[in-house]
Coordinates of C-alpha atoms in Angstrom, one line a residue:
Chain A
M2 CA 25.1 100.7 -53.1
A3 CA 26.2 103.2 -55.7
Y4 CA 28.9 102.5 -58.2
T5 CA 30.5 105.1 -60.5
I6 CA 30.1 104.2 -64.1
T7 CA 33.5 103.2 -65.3
P8 CA 34.3 102.1 -68.9
K9 CA 35.8 98.9 -67.6
F10 CA 32.9 97.0 -66.1
L11 CA 34.2 93.4 -66.5
Q12 CA 37.7 92.4 -67.5
V13 CA 38.8 88.8 -68.0
K14 CA 42.5 88.4 -68.4
N15 CA 44.1 85.2 -69.6
L16 CA 41.5 83.0 -67.9
S17 CA 42.3 79.3 -67.9
V18 CA 40.0 76.8 -66.1
F19 CA 41.3 73.4 -65.4
F20 CA 40.3 70.2 -63.7
S21 CA 42.9 67.9 -62.0
T22 CA 42.7 64.3 -63.1
G23 CA 44.5 61.2 -61.8
R24 CA 44.2 59.4 -58.5
Y25 CA 47.5 60.3 -56.7
F26 CA 49.0 63.8 -56.5
F27 CA 52.1 62.8 -58.4
L28 CA 50.1 61.4 -61.2
Q29 CA 47.8 64.3 -61.5
K30 CA 47.5 66.2 -64.7
K31 CA 45.7 69.4 -65.6
R32 CA 43.0 69.1 -68.1
Y33 CA 42.0 72.5 -69.4
A34 CA 38.3 73.2 -69.9
L35 CA 39.1 76.8 -71.0
S36 CA 42.5 78.1 -71.9
D37 CA 43.7 81.7 -72.2
I38 CA 40.6 83.6 -72.7
S39 CA 40.5 87.4 -72.3
F40 CA 37.9 90.0 -73.0
T41 CA 36.6 93.3 -71.7
L42 CA 33.1 94.6 -71.4
K43 CA 31.9 98.1 -70.8
Q44 CA 28.9 98.9 -68.7
G45 CA 25.7 98.1 -70.6
E46 CA 27.3 96.1 -73.3
T47 CA 26.2 92.7 -74.2
L48 CA 28.4 89.7 -74.9
A49 CA 27.2 86.7 -76.8
I50 CA 29.1 83.4 -76.4
C51 CA 28.9 81.1 -79.4
G52 CA 30.1 77.6 -79.6
D53 CA 29.1 73.9 -79.8
A54 CA 28.2 71.7 -76.9
G55 CA 31.4 71.0 -74.9
S56 CA 33.2 74.1 -75.9
G57 CA 33.1 75.6 -72.4
K58 CA 30.3 78.2 -72.6
S59 CA 28.6 77.1 -69.4
T60 CA 31.9 76.7 -67.6
L61 CA 32.8 80.3 -68.4
L62 CA 29.5 81.5 -67.1
Q63 CA 29.7 79.4 -64.0
I64 CA 33.2 80.8 -63.3
L65 CA 31.9 84.3 -63.6
N66 CA 29.1 83.5 -61.3
D67 CA 31.5 81.7 -58.9
S68 CA 29.3 78.6 -58.9
N69 CA 31.9 76.2 -60.4
A70 CA 34.3 74.4 -58.1
A71 CA 37.0 74.2 -60.7
S72 CA 40.2 76.2 -60.1
Y73 CA 41.3 78.8 -62.5
E74 CA 44.3 80.8 -63.4
G75 CA 44.2 84.4 -64.6
E76 CA 42.2 87.3 -63.4
I77 CA 38.6 88.4 -63.4
L78 CA 38.2 92.1 -62.6
L79 CA 34.8 93.6 -61.8
Y80 CA 35.0 97.4 -61.6
E81 CA 38.8 97.0 -61.6
K82 CA 38.7 94.9 -58.5
N83 CA 39.4 91.2 -58.4
I84 CA 36.2 89.3 -58.1
R85 CA 37.6 87.1 -55.4
D86 CA 38.1 90.2 -53.1
Y87 CA 34.4 91.0 -53.2
D88 CA 32.1 90.2 -50.3
R89 CA 29.6 87.7 -51.6
R90 CA 26.6 89.9 -50.9
D91 CA 28.1 92.8 -52.9
R92 CA 29.0 90.5 -55.8
V93 CA 25.6 88.9 -55.9
S94 CA 23.8 92.2 -56.4
I95 CA 26.1 93.0 -59.4
I96 CA 26.2 89.7 -61.3
R97 CA 23.3 87.3 -61.3
M98 CA 22.8 84.1 -63.3
M99 CA 19.6 82.8 -64.8
Y100 CA 19.9 79.1 -64.2
P101 CA 19.3 76.9 -67.2
D102 CA 17.6 74.1 -65.4
P103 CA 15.0 75.5 -63.0
D104 CA 13.9 72.0 -61.9
T105 CA 17.2 71.4 -60.1
A106 CA 18.3 75.0 -59.4
L107 CA 15.2 76.1 -57.5
N108 CA 13.9 74.7 -54.2
P109 CA 10.7 72.5 -54.7
H110 CA 9.7 72.6 -51.0
I111 CA 8.9 76.3 -50.8
R112 CA 6.4 78.4 -52.6
V113 CA 7.3 80.7 -55.5
Y114 CA 6.9 83.8 -53.4
K115 CA 9.4 82.5 -50.9
I116 CA 11.8 81.5 -53.8
L117 CA 11.8 85.1 -54.9
E118 CA 11.9 86.5 -51.4
M119 CA 14.9 84.5 -50.3
P120 CA 17.7 86.4 -52.2
L121 CA 16.2 89.8 -51.1
S122 CA 15.9 89.0 -47.4
M123 CA 19.4 87.5 -47.4
N124 CA 21.3 90.1 -49.3
T125 CA 19.5 93.4 -48.9
G126 CA 18.1 95.3 -46.0
L127 CA 14.7 96.0 -47.5
S128 CA 11.6 96.2 -45.4
P129 CA 8.9 93.5 -45.9
R130 CA 6.6 95.9 -47.7
E131 CA 9.3 97.0 -50.1
I132 CA 10.2 93.3 -50.7
K133 CA 6.6 92.5 -51.5
K134 CA 6.3 95.4 -53.9
R135 CA 9.5 94.5 -55.7
I136 CA 8.5 90.9 -56.0
S137 CA 5.2 91.7 -57.5
V138 CA 6.8 94.2 -59.9
T139 CA 9.4 91.7 -61.0
A140 CA 6.9 88.9 -61.4
E141 CA 4.7 91.0 -63.6
Y142 CA 7.7 92.1 -65.7
V143 CA 8.7 88.5 -66.6
G144 CA 5.1 87.5 -67.2
L145 CA 4.1 85.6 -64.1
R146 CA 0.6 86.2 -62.7
E147 CA -0.3 87.0 -59.1
E148 CA -1.8 83.5 -58.5
H149 CA 1.5 81.8 -59.5
L150 CA 3.2 83.3 -56.5
N151 CA 1.3 81.0 -54.3
C152 CA 2.2 77.9 -56.3
Y153 CA 4.8 75.3 -55.7
L154 CA 7.4 74.6 -58.4
H155 CA 5.8 71.4 -59.7
M156 CA 2.5 73.3 -60.4
L157 CA 4.2 75.5 -63.0
T158 CA 4.8 74.6 -66.7
D159 CA 8.3 74.5 -68.0
I160 CA 8.1 77.9 -69.5
Q161 CA 6.7 79.4 -66.4
K162 CA 9.6 77.8 -64.5
L163 CA 12.0 79.6 -66.9
R164 CA 10.3 82.9 -66.3
L165 CA 10.6 82.3 -62.5
S166 CA 14.3 81.5 -63.0
L167 CA 14.6 84.9 -64.8
A168 CA 12.6 86.6 -62.1
R169 CA 14.8 85.2 -59.4
A170 CA 17.9 86.6 -61.2
L171 CA 16.3 90.0 -61.7
V172 CA 14.8 90.5 -58.3
L173 CA 18.1 91.9 -56.9
R174 CA 18.4 94.4 -59.8
P175 CA 21.8 93.3 -60.9
Q176 CA 24.1 95.2 -63.3
A177 CA 24.8 92.1 -65.3
L178 CA 22.8 89.0 -66.1
L179 CA 24.3 85.7 -67.1
V180 CA 22.0 83.6 -69.3
D181 CA 23.0 80.0 -70.0
S182 CA 21.6 78.2 -73.1
S183 CA 18.2 77.6 -71.5
V184 CA 16.4 79.9 -73.9
E185 CA 17.9 78.1 -77.0
K186 CA 15.8 75.0 -76.3
L187 CA 12.5 76.9 -76.4
D188 CA 10.4 77.2 -79.6
A189 CA 10.9 80.1 -81.9
V190 CA 7.9 82.2 -80.8
L191 CA 8.7 82.0 -77.1
R192 CA 12.4 82.5 -77.7
M193 CA 11.6 85.8 -79.4
D194 CA 9.4 86.7 -76.5
F195 CA 12.4 86.2 -74.1
Y196 CA 14.8 88.1 -76.5
N197 CA 12.3 91.0 -76.4
M198 CA 12.6 91.0 -72.7
F199 CA 16.4 91.0 -72.8
L200 CA 16.3 93.9 -75.3
D201 CA 14.0 95.8 -72.9
L202 CA 16.4 95.1 -70.1
Q203 CA 19.3 96.5 -72.1
K204 CA 17.5 99.6 -73.3
R205 CA 15.6 100.6 -70.1
Y206 CA 18.0 99.5 -67.4
R207 CA 21.3 99.5 -69.2
M208 CA 21.9 96.0 -68.1
S209 CA 24.9 94.0 -69.3
L210 CA 24.0 90.6 -70.6
I211 CA 26.3 87.6 -71.1
I212 CA 24.3 85.1 -73.2
C213 CA 25.1 81.8 -74.7
L214 CA 23.7 82.1 -78.2
N215 CA 24.1 80.1 -81.4
D216 CA 21.6 81.9 -83.6
L217 CA 23.5 84.5 -85.7
C218 CA 20.3 86.6 -86.3
A219 CA 19.7 86.9 -82.6
I220 CA 23.4 87.6 -82.0
K221 CA 23.2 90.4 -84.5
H222 CA 20.1 91.9 -82.9
L223 CA 21.1 91.5 -79.2
A224 CA 24.8 91.6 -78.8
D225 CA 27.5 94.2 -79.0
K226 CA 30.4 91.8 -78.8
V227 CA 30.9 88.1 -79.6
L228 CA 33.2 85.5 -78.2
I229 CA 33.4 82.4 -80.3
L230 CA 34.7 79.3 -78.5
D231 CA 35.9 76.1 -79.9
H232 CA 37.0 73.3 -77.5
G233 CA 37.9 75.8 -74.8
K234 CA 39.9 78.1 -76.9
A235 CA 38.8 81.6 -78.0
E236 CA 38.6 81.6 -81.8
E237 CA 37.5 85.1 -82.1
F238 CA 36.5 88.0 -79.9
G239 CA 35.2 91.4 -81.2
R240 CA 32.3 93.5 -82.3
V241 CA 29.4 91.8 -84.1
E242 CA 29.4 93.5 -87.5
P243 CA 33.0 93.0 -88.3
M244 CA 32.7 89.4 -87.2
I245 CA 29.8 88.7 -89.5
Y246 CA 31.0 90.7 -92.6
S247 CA 34.7 90.1 -92.5
P248 CA 35.5 87.1 -90.2
R249 CA 39.1 86.6 -89.3
S250 CA 39.2 83.0 -88.1
D251 CA 38.4 80.0 -90.3
L252 CA 35.7 78.7 -88.0
T253 CA 33.7 81.9 -87.9
R254 CA 33.8 82.1 -91.7
R255 CA 32.4 78.6 -91.9
I256 CA 29.7 79.4 -89.4
V257 CA 28.6 82.5 -91.3
Q258 CA 28.7 80.5 -94.5
S259 CA 26.5 77.7 -93.2
Y260 CA 24.1 80.3 -92.1
N261 CA 23.7 81.3 -95.7
H262 CA 22.8 77.8 -96.8
E263 CA 19.7 77.2 -98.8
Y264 CA 17.9 75.3 -96.0
R265 CA 17.7 78.5 -94.0
C266 CA 16.4 80.8 -96.8
V267 CA 12.8 81.3 -95.5
H268 CA 11.8 84.8 -96.5
S269 CA 13.3 84.8 -99.9
A270 CA 15.8 82.9 -102.0
A271 CA 18.5 85.4 -101.1
P272 CA 21.0 84.4 -98.4
A273 CA 20.1 85.2 -94.8
V274 CA 23.2 87.2 -94.1
A275 CA 23.6 90.2 -96.4
R276 CA 27.2 90.6 -97.5
P277 CA 28.3 94.1 -98.3
L278 CA 31.9 93.4 -98.7
G279 CA 31.8 90.3 -100.8
V280 CA 34.2 88.5 -98.6
I281 CA 32.3 85.3 -98.2
T282 CA 32.8 82.9 -101.1
K283 CA 30.2 80.5 -102.2
N284 CA 30.2 76.7 -101.9
S285 CA 33.5 76.4 -100.2
D286 CA 32.9 75.0 -96.7
Chain B
M25 CA 2.6 56.0 -102.6
A26 CA 2.0 56.3 -99.0
L27 CA 4.6 54.7 -96.7
I28 CA 2.7 55.5 -93.5
E29 CA -1.0 56.2 -93.3
I30 CA -2.7 56.8 -90.0
K31 CA -6.3 57.7 -89.6
N32 CA -7.9 59.3 -86.5
L33 CA -4.9 59.1 -84.2
S34 CA -5.9 60.0 -80.7
I35 CA -3.5 60.4 -77.8
S36 CA -4.6 60.9 -74.2
L37 CA -2.8 61.1 -70.9
K38 CA -3.9 59.0 -68.0
T39 CA -4.1 61.2 -64.8
P40 CA -5.7 60.6 -61.4
N41 CA -8.6 62.8 -62.5
G42 CA -9.3 60.7 -65.7
L43 CA -8.1 60.9 -69.2
V44 CA -6.8 64.2 -70.6
P45 CA -7.0 64.3 -74.4
I46 CA -3.9 65.7 -76.1
C47 CA -4.3 64.9 -79.7
K48 CA -7.7 64.2 -81.2
N49 CA -8.5 62.8 -84.7
L50 CA -5.2 63.4 -86.3
D51 CA -4.8 62.2 -89.9
F52 CA -1.2 61.7 -90.8
S53 CA 0.6 60.3 -93.8
V54 CA 4.1 60.2 -95.2
N55 CA 4.8 59.4 -98.8
E56 CA 7.8 57.3 -99.9
G57 CA 11.0 59.2 -100.2
E58 CA 9.7 62.3 -98.7
I59 CA 10.8 64.6 -95.8
V60 CA 7.8 65.6 -93.8
G61 CA 8.1 68.3 -91.1
L62 CA 6.2 68.5 -87.9
I63 CA 6.6 72.1 -86.8
G64 CA 5.0 73.5 -83.6
T65 CA 5.6 75.3 -80.4
S66 CA 7.0 73.4 -77.4
G67 CA 4.4 71.4 -75.6
A68 CA 2.2 71.0 -78.6
G69 CA 2.5 67.3 -78.7
K70 CA 5.0 66.8 -81.5
T71 CA 7.2 64.3 -79.7
L72 CA 4.2 62.4 -78.5
I73 CA 3.0 62.0 -82.1
C74 CA 6.4 60.7 -83.1
K75 CA 6.5 58.2 -80.2
A76 CA 3.0 57.0 -81.0
I77 CA 4.0 56.4 -84.6
A78 CA 7.1 54.4 -83.5
G79 CA 5.2 52.7 -80.7
I80 CA 7.7 53.7 -78.0
H81 CA 5.4 55.8 -75.9
S82 CA 5.3 55.6 -72.1
R83 CA 2.7 53.6 -70.3
D84 CA 0.6 56.5 -69.0
L85 CA -0.4 57.4 -72.5
E86 CA -3.4 55.8 -74.2
I87 CA -3.2 55.7 -77.9
S88 CA -5.9 54.7 -80.4
F89 CA -6.3 54.9 -84.1
D90 CA -8.8 53.7 -86.7
R91 CA -6.3 52.6 -89.3
Y92 CA -2.5 52.3 -89.4
R93 CA -0.9 51.1 -92.6
F94 CA 2.9 50.9 -92.9
D95 CA 4.3 50.1 -96.4
N96 CA 0.9 48.7 -97.5
I97 CA 0.7 46.3 -94.6
D98 CA -2.2 46.8 -92.2
I99 CA -1.0 46.8 -88.6
T100 CA -4.1 48.2 -87.0
G101 CA -5.1 44.9 -85.3
K102 CA -1.7 44.1 -83.9
D103 CA -1.2 44.7 -80.2
L104 CA 1.6 46.9 -78.9
P105 CA 4.5 44.3 -78.5
Q106 CA 3.8 42.9 -82.0
R107 CA 3.6 46.4 -83.5
R108 CA 6.8 47.4 -81.8
K109 CA 8.6 44.3 -83.2
F110 CA 7.2 45.1 -86.7
L111 CA 8.2 48.7 -86.5
S112 CA 11.6 48.2 -85.0
E113 CA 12.8 46.5 -88.2
R114 CA 11.7 49.4 -90.3
V115 CA 11.9 52.6 -88.2
A116 CA 15.0 54.4 -86.8
I117 CA 14.7 57.3 -84.4
M118 CA 17.1 60.1 -83.5
L119 CA 16.4 62.1 -80.3
Q120 CA 17.2 65.6 -79.3
N121 CA 20.1 64.8 -77.0
G122 CA 22.6 62.7 -79.0
T123 CA 24.7 61.8 -76.0
R124 CA 21.8 60.6 -73.9
S125 CA 20.4 58.3 -76.6
L126 CA 23.5 56.2 -76.6
D127 CA 24.4 53.8 -73.8
P128 CA 26.9 55.5 -71.5
L129 CA 28.5 52.2 -70.4
M130 CA 29.3 50.7 -73.7
T131 CA 31.9 51.8 -76.3
I132 CA 30.6 53.0 -79.7
R133 CA 32.1 49.8 -81.2
E134 CA 30.0 47.5 -78.9
Q135 CA 26.8 49.5 -79.5
M136 CA 27.2 49.5 -83.3
T137 CA 28.1 45.8 -83.4
E138 CA 25.0 45.0 -81.3
N139 CA 22.9 47.3 -83.5
L140 CA 23.7 45.6 -86.8
P141 CA 20.9 43.2 -88.0
N142 CA 21.9 39.7 -88.9
S143 CA 20.1 40.1 -92.2
A144 CA 22.9 42.3 -93.3
R145 CA 25.4 39.4 -93.2
P146 CA 27.0 38.8 -96.5
R147 CA 26.1 35.6 -98.4
K148 CA 29.6 34.7 -99.6
L149 CA 31.5 32.6 -97.1
W150 CA 34.9 34.4 -97.5
K151 CA 33.2 37.8 -96.8
R152 CA 31.7 36.6 -93.5
F153 CA 34.9 36.9 -91.5
F154 CA 34.9 40.1 -89.5
W155 CA 31.9 41.4 -91.6
K156 CA 30.6 43.4 -88.7
K157 CA 33.9 45.2 -88.3
R158 CA 34.1 46.1 -91.9
E159 CA 30.5 47.1 -92.1
I160 CA 30.9 49.5 -89.1
D161 CA 33.9 51.0 -90.7
I162 CA 32.0 51.7 -93.9
L163 CA 29.1 53.2 -92.0
L164 CA 31.3 55.6 -90.1
H165 CA 33.1 56.7 -93.2
K166 CA 29.7 57.4 -94.8
V167 CA 28.8 59.9 -92.1
G168 CA 32.1 61.6 -92.5
F169 CA 34.5 60.3 -89.8
K170 CA 38.1 60.0 -91.0
D171 CA 39.7 58.4 -87.9
T172 CA 37.2 55.7 -87.1
K173 CA 39.4 53.9 -84.6
A174 CA 39.4 56.7 -82.1
I175 CA 35.6 57.0 -82.4
L176 CA 35.0 53.3 -82.0
N177 CA 37.0 53.0 -78.8
A178 CA 35.4 56.0 -77.2
Y179 CA 32.5 56.1 -74.8
P180 CA 29.6 58.4 -75.6
G181 CA 30.6 60.7 -72.8
E182 CA 33.9 61.4 -74.4
L183 CA 32.4 62.5 -77.7
S184 CA 30.8 65.8 -78.5
D185 CA 27.1 66.2 -79.3
V186 CA 27.7 66.5 -83.0
Q187 CA 29.8 63.3 -83.1
C188 CA 27.1 61.4 -81.1
Q189 CA 24.4 62.5 -83.5
K190 CA 26.6 61.3 -86.4
V191 CA 27.0 58.0 -84.7
N192 CA 23.2 57.9 -84.3
I193 CA 22.8 58.4 -88.0
A194 CA 25.3 55.7 -88.8
M195 CA 23.5 53.3 -86.5
A196 CA 20.2 54.2 -88.2
L197 CA 21.9 53.6 -91.6
G198 CA 23.1 50.1 -90.5
R199 CA 19.5 49.0 -89.9
K200 CA 18.5 50.0 -93.4
P201 CA 15.3 51.6 -92.2
R202 CA 12.4 52.7 -94.4
L203 CA 11.6 55.7 -92.1
L204 CA 13.8 57.9 -90.0
I205 CA 12.2 59.9 -87.2
A206 CA 14.4 62.9 -86.3
D207 CA 13.1 64.4 -83.1
D208 CA 14.7 67.9 -83.1
P209 CA 18.3 66.6 -83.4
V210 CA 20.1 70.0 -84.0
S211 CA 18.4 72.6 -81.9
T212 CA 21.3 73.4 -79.6
M213 CA 24.2 73.3 -82.0
T214 CA 26.0 76.1 -83.9
A215 CA 24.9 76.7 -87.5
L216 CA 28.0 74.9 -88.8
S217 CA 27.3 71.7 -87.0
Q218 CA 23.6 71.9 -87.7
L219 CA 24.4 72.0 -91.4
Q220 CA 26.6 68.9 -91.2
I221 CA 23.7 66.9 -89.6
L222 CA 21.1 68.3 -91.9
R223 CA 23.2 67.5 -95.0
L224 CA 23.6 63.9 -93.7
I225 CA 19.8 63.5 -93.3
D226 CA 19.3 65.0 -96.7
S227 CA 21.8 62.6 -98.3
L228 CA 20.2 59.7 -96.5
N229 CA 16.9 60.7 -98.0
Q230 CA 18.4 61.2 -101.5
N231 CA 20.7 58.2 -101.8
N232 CA 19.1 55.5 -99.6
H233 CA 15.4 56.5 -100.2
V234 CA 14.6 56.7 -96.5
S235 CA 11.5 58.8 -95.7
V236 CA 12.1 61.2 -92.9
I237 CA 9.8 62.7 -90.3
Y238 CA 11.5 65.8 -89.1
V239 CA 10.3 67.4 -85.8
S240 CA 11.4 71.0 -85.1
N241 CA 10.2 74.1 -83.3
D242 CA 12.0 76.5 -85.5
L243 CA 11.0 76.9 -89.1
G244 CA 14.0 79.0 -89.8
Q245 CA 16.6 76.3 -89.3
I246 CA 15.3 73.7 -91.7
A247 CA 12.6 75.3 -93.9
R248 CA 13.9 74.3 -97.3
L249 CA 15.0 70.8 -96.2
M250 CA 11.4 69.6 -96.1
D251 CA 9.0 68.6 -98.9
R252 CA 5.8 69.0 -96.9
I253 CA 5.1 70.7 -93.6
N254 CA 2.6 70.0 -90.9
M255 CA 2.0 72.9 -88.5
I256 CA 1.0 71.6 -85.1
Y257 CA -0.7 73.7 -82.4
Y258 CA -2.3 72.3 -79.2
G259 CA -2.3 68.8 -80.4
E260 CA -3.9 69.5 -83.8
I261 CA -2.6 69.8 -87.3
V262 CA -3.6 73.4 -88.0
E263 CA -2.1 73.6 -91.5
Q264 CA -0.7 71.2 -94.0
G265 CA 0.9 71.8 -97.3
P266 CA 4.0 71.8 -99.5
T267 CA 6.9 73.9 -98.3
E268 CA 6.7 76.6 -101.0
Q269 CA 3.0 77.3 -100.2
I270 CA 3.5 77.4 -96.5
L271 CA 6.4 79.8 -96.7
K272 CA 5.0 82.0 -99.4
N273 CA 1.3 82.3 -98.5
P274 CA 0.3 80.7 -95.2
H275 CA -3.4 80.4 -94.5
H276 CA -3.4 79.9 -90.8
P277 CA -2.5 82.8 -88.5
F278 CA -0.3 80.4 -86.4
T279 CA 1.9 79.7 -89.4
K280 CA 2.2 83.5 -89.9
I281 CA 3.2 83.9 -86.3
M282 CA 5.9 81.2 -86.6
L283 CA 7.2 82.8 -89.9
D284 CA 7.3 86.2 -88.3
A285 CA 9.3 84.9 -85.4
I286 CA 12.2 84.2 -87.7
P287 CA 14.3 87.4 -87.7
D288 CA 15.2 88.7 -91.1
M289 CA 18.9 89.4 -91.3
G290 CA 18.7 91.5 -94.5
A291 CA 20.3 94.9 -94.8
G292 CA 17.1 96.6 -93.7
S293 CA 17.0 95.0 -90.3
R294 CA 17.7 97.5 -87.5
R295 CA 20.0 96.5 -84.7
K296 CA 18.4 96.3 -81.2
S297 CA 14.9 96.5 -82.6
F298 CA 12.3 94.3 -81.0
F299 CA 11.3 91.0 -82.5
K300 CA 7.7 90.3 -83.6
A301 CA 6.3 87.8 -81.2
P302 CA 3.0 87.6 -79.3
G303 CA 3.4 86.8 -75.6
G304 CA 1.6 84.2 -73.7
D305 CA 1.3 80.4 -73.8
H306 CA -1.0 77.9 -75.2
P307 CA -3.9 76.8 -73.0
D308 CA -3.6 74.0 -70.5
F309 CA -4.5 70.6 -71.8
Q310 CA -6.6 69.9 -68.7
H311 CA -8.8 72.9 -69.3
P312 CA -9.4 73.1 -73.0
P313 CA -11.0 76.3 -74.3
V314 CA -14.4 76.3 -75.9
G315 CA -13.3 78.1 -79.1
C316 CA -10.1 78.2 -81.0
P317 CA -7.0 77.3 -78.9
L318 CA -5.0 80.1 -80.5
G319 CA -7.3 82.6 -78.7
S320 CA -5.8 85.9 -77.8
R321 CA -2.5 85.3 -79.5
C322 CA -4.2 85.4 -82.9
P323 CA -3.9 88.7 -84.7
C324 CA -7.2 88.3 -86.6
A325 CA -9.4 86.8 -83.9
D326 CA -13.1 87.7 -83.8
R327 CA -16.1 86.9 -81.6
E328 CA -16.8 83.7 -83.5
C329 CA -13.3 82.3 -82.5
N330 CA -14.2 82.3 -78.8
I331 CA -17.5 80.5 -79.3
K332 CA -16.9 77.5 -81.5
P333 CA -13.8 75.6 -82.5
P334 CA -12.8 75.9 -86.2
Q335 CA -13.4 73.1 -88.6
T336 CA -10.8 71.7 -90.9
R337 CA -11.2 72.9 -94.4
V338 CA -9.6 71.3 -97.5
K339 CA -10.4 74.0 -100.0
N340 CA -7.3 75.6 -101.5
G341 CA -5.0 73.7 -99.0
F342 CA -5.5 72.0 -95.7
Y343 CA -6.1 74.3 -92.8
C344 CA -8.3 74.8 -89.8
C345 CA -9.3 78.4 -89.1
H346 CA -12.4 80.6 -89.2
F347 CA -10.7 83.5 -90.9
P348 CA -7.9 82.2 -93.0
L349 CA -5.3 84.5 -94.6
N350 CA -4.4 84.7 -98.2
T351 CA -7.3 82.9 -99.7

């Protein structure tokens, strides 16, 4: 399906996600997990979502992926059309999610090849030969070997499972990829390996990524825009460099400052974040 | 003076096909009042080493050592329950997920009251009334909580991860331990919250003279916190040394790989440029390689590396490599 490239790829307007609590309907209250969040993304731009545990990063991604049962107010527009008006098959080939916990997200009863084949045979009209070719290409891209395709889930290591989870997201060739904080838990070397893969996706296929990231260096390298969440509220949304060099909100300033702390000075005694504008003051967090 | 001294620690996993060795002949020591780092890739056996030291490993692991001295007391001959009882009075442990390491069915107040040792009871009679309550309040103030009442009445599920880690540190403080094992407590937080926890661990080390074993997989987060670093790869200590030496001139290629993986945020770094990282994974523990386990990921590998495993050398620092860097 061909889409014209519009500047407005994804628009989120005043999104609030809430859960109803209380046993009876007259006692029910709304508890907001996210309140009043709005941002826009162009085609091919990358958004990094930064925040602590419990700030609503995963909820936001799940709402975008339509895999969360919570009800929401506000609008999510994809190509200037409400995401609820899409047919599921169309939407799935535009936005895909890399699930953070492959053990529970993927089916352990079927082989890896079948796991990768299922979204293709359900959502596209490809012939079996094309499907086979696409699966082998995708598996090679993420770093799975031919013999892994015949394995069951429990025969793979944790890292291979994550690669499989990424392959399953990429096999439909989506326009946007949602990455939950799964990559954060890996060790430094493997994490950089994954980041390289994301960079390649951005450059070669102009794919939009929406990633949960807490590492400021990685944000600076990977992302175009940053959304900083704190307890479900958007603290700051904007381009990366202005956010780092002249932060507007108090929380962002403190995050950047703590990134300059001496514990993190590895390469030299100088602070990790260079500060051209001299906005950040020392010893004041 | 050494607080912990372990000689020839071996860990192996019991599987249906026999024993699979994970760590072989590991020598490990922590000096008093020191922060020691265990840095390695995921799946290298860092957590297993920690659990073996604290004696809380699962039953499908087999652990043996030639000598284990804790605080100049030899506990080599003690069996596991005795060793656990001995260590439980002296060692505190923090796990990666702060919320999961607390009991979800008890409030923080109940857990902290239960956790306080009776040896902390004041001698004076008039101080004994409600001493636990007062003690808990003091502990929570020490880790930086202002409104202690709200924290004490909450269940762990209601608190954030940072708050739970702080409660964990407060509970560790209450036991007055000699050693704190921090098993990657900050990896999934923002830099701000990481700094709060790291500062607490640092102050615990400075003010209360608690030695710390800090486990992490990212050298960039905590490099200057530690006094001494052990680099672990494939169940072996591949390099050991003081922090300055490891960061400035590493001998082992694996240390170099880990250092290169930390992105430099200086003014020269180009946006959207690729990171330096070798692909691939460490070999399977069930099929150990003949030569060096780093194998093809190593930038300076030669034919000799594939044939025989490297020996540990102690000349100009402690490392285990055929072709060391910077010597």
